[in-house]
Tab-separated table of C-alpha atoms in Angstrom:
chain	number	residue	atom	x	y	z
A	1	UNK	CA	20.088	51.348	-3.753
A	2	UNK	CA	20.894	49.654	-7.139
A	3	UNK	CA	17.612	46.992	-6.835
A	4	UNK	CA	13.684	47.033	-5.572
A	5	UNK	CA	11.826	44.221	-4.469
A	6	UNK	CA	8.248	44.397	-4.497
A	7	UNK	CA	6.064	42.544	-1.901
A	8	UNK	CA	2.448	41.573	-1.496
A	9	UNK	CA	0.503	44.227	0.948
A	10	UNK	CA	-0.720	41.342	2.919
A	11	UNK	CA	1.159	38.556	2.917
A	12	UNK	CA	4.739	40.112	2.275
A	13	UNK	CA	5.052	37.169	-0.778
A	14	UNK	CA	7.562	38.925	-2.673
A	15	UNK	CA	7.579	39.064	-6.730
A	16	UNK	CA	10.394	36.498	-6.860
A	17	UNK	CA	8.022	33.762	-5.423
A	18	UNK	CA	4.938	34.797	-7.102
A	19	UNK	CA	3.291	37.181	-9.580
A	20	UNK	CA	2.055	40.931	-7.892
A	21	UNK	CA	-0.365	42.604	-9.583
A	22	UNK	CA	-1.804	46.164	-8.193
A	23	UNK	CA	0.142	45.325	-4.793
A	24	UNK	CA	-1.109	42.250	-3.963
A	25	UNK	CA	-0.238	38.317	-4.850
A	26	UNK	CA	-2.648	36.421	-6.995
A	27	UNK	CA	-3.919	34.665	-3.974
A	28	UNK	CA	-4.407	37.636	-1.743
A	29	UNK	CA	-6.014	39.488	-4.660
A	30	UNK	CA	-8.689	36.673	-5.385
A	31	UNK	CA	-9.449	36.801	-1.348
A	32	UNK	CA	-9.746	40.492	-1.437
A	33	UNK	CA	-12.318	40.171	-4.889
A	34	UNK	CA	-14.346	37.679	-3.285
A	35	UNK	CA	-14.931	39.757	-0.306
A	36	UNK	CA	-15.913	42.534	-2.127
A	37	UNK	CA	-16.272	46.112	-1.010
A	38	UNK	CA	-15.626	46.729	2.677
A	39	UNK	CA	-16.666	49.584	4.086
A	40	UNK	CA	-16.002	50.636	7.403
A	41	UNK	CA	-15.503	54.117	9.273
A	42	UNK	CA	-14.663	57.213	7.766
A	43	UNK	CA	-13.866	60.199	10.331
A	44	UNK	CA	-15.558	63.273	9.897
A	45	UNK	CA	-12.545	65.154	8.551
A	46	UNK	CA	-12.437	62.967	5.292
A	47	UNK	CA	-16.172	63.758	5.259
A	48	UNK	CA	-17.663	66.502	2.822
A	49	UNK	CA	-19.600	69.217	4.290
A	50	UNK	CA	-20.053	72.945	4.741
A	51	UNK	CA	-17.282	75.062	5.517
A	52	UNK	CA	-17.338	78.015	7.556
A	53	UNK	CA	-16.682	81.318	7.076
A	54	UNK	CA	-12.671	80.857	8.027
A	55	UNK	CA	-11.470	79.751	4.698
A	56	UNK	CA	-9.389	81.341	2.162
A	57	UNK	CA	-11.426	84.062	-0.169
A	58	UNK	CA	-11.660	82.043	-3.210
A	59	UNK	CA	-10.984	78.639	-1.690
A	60	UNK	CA	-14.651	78.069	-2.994
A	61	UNK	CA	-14.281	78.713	-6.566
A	62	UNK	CA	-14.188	76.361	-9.157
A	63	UNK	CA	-11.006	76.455	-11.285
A	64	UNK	CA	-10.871	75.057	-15.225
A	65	UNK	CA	-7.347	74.205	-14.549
A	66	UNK	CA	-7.021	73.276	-18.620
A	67	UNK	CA	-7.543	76.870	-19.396
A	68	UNK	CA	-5.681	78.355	-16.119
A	69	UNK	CA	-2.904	76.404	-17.253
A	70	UNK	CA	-3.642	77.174	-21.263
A	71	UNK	CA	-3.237	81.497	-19.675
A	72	UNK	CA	-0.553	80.864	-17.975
A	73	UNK	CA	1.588	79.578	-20.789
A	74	UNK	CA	0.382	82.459	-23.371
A	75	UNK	CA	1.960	84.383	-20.691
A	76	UNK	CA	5.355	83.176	-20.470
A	77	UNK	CA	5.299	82.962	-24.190
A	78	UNK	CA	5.093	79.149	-24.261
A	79	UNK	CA	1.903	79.551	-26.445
């Protein structure tokens, strides 16, 4: 592959014809603003709620992954 095109989510416009900004053309993107939020349905799975009992001991636990990360370096020296 020695060149990447990028397109337009919606209307496949691709950034030789026009100018894409966060995936979309300038036209599609205005469309999409003026619509505003849409929300539609979410699936159960994606929801949050309680877990039962069948999950991993510590699965639950709340991690301060700055200093998990800051430990693990002090032990491999890197500190």
């Amino acid at each position: 592959m020695t060149r990447v095109i990028m397109a337009c989510g919606l209307c496949d416009a691709d950034e030789r014809t026009t100018e894409i900004v966060s995936g979309l053309c300038r036209e599609c993107l205005a469309e999409v603003e003026a619509e505003g939020p849409v929300y539609g349905y979410v699936p159960d799975t994606f929801l949050p709620g309680p877990r039962d009992g069948s999950t991993l001991p510590g699965a639950d636990e709340v991690i301060d992954v700055t200093e998990r990360v800051d430990a693990l370096r002090r032990a491999a020296g890197l500190l």
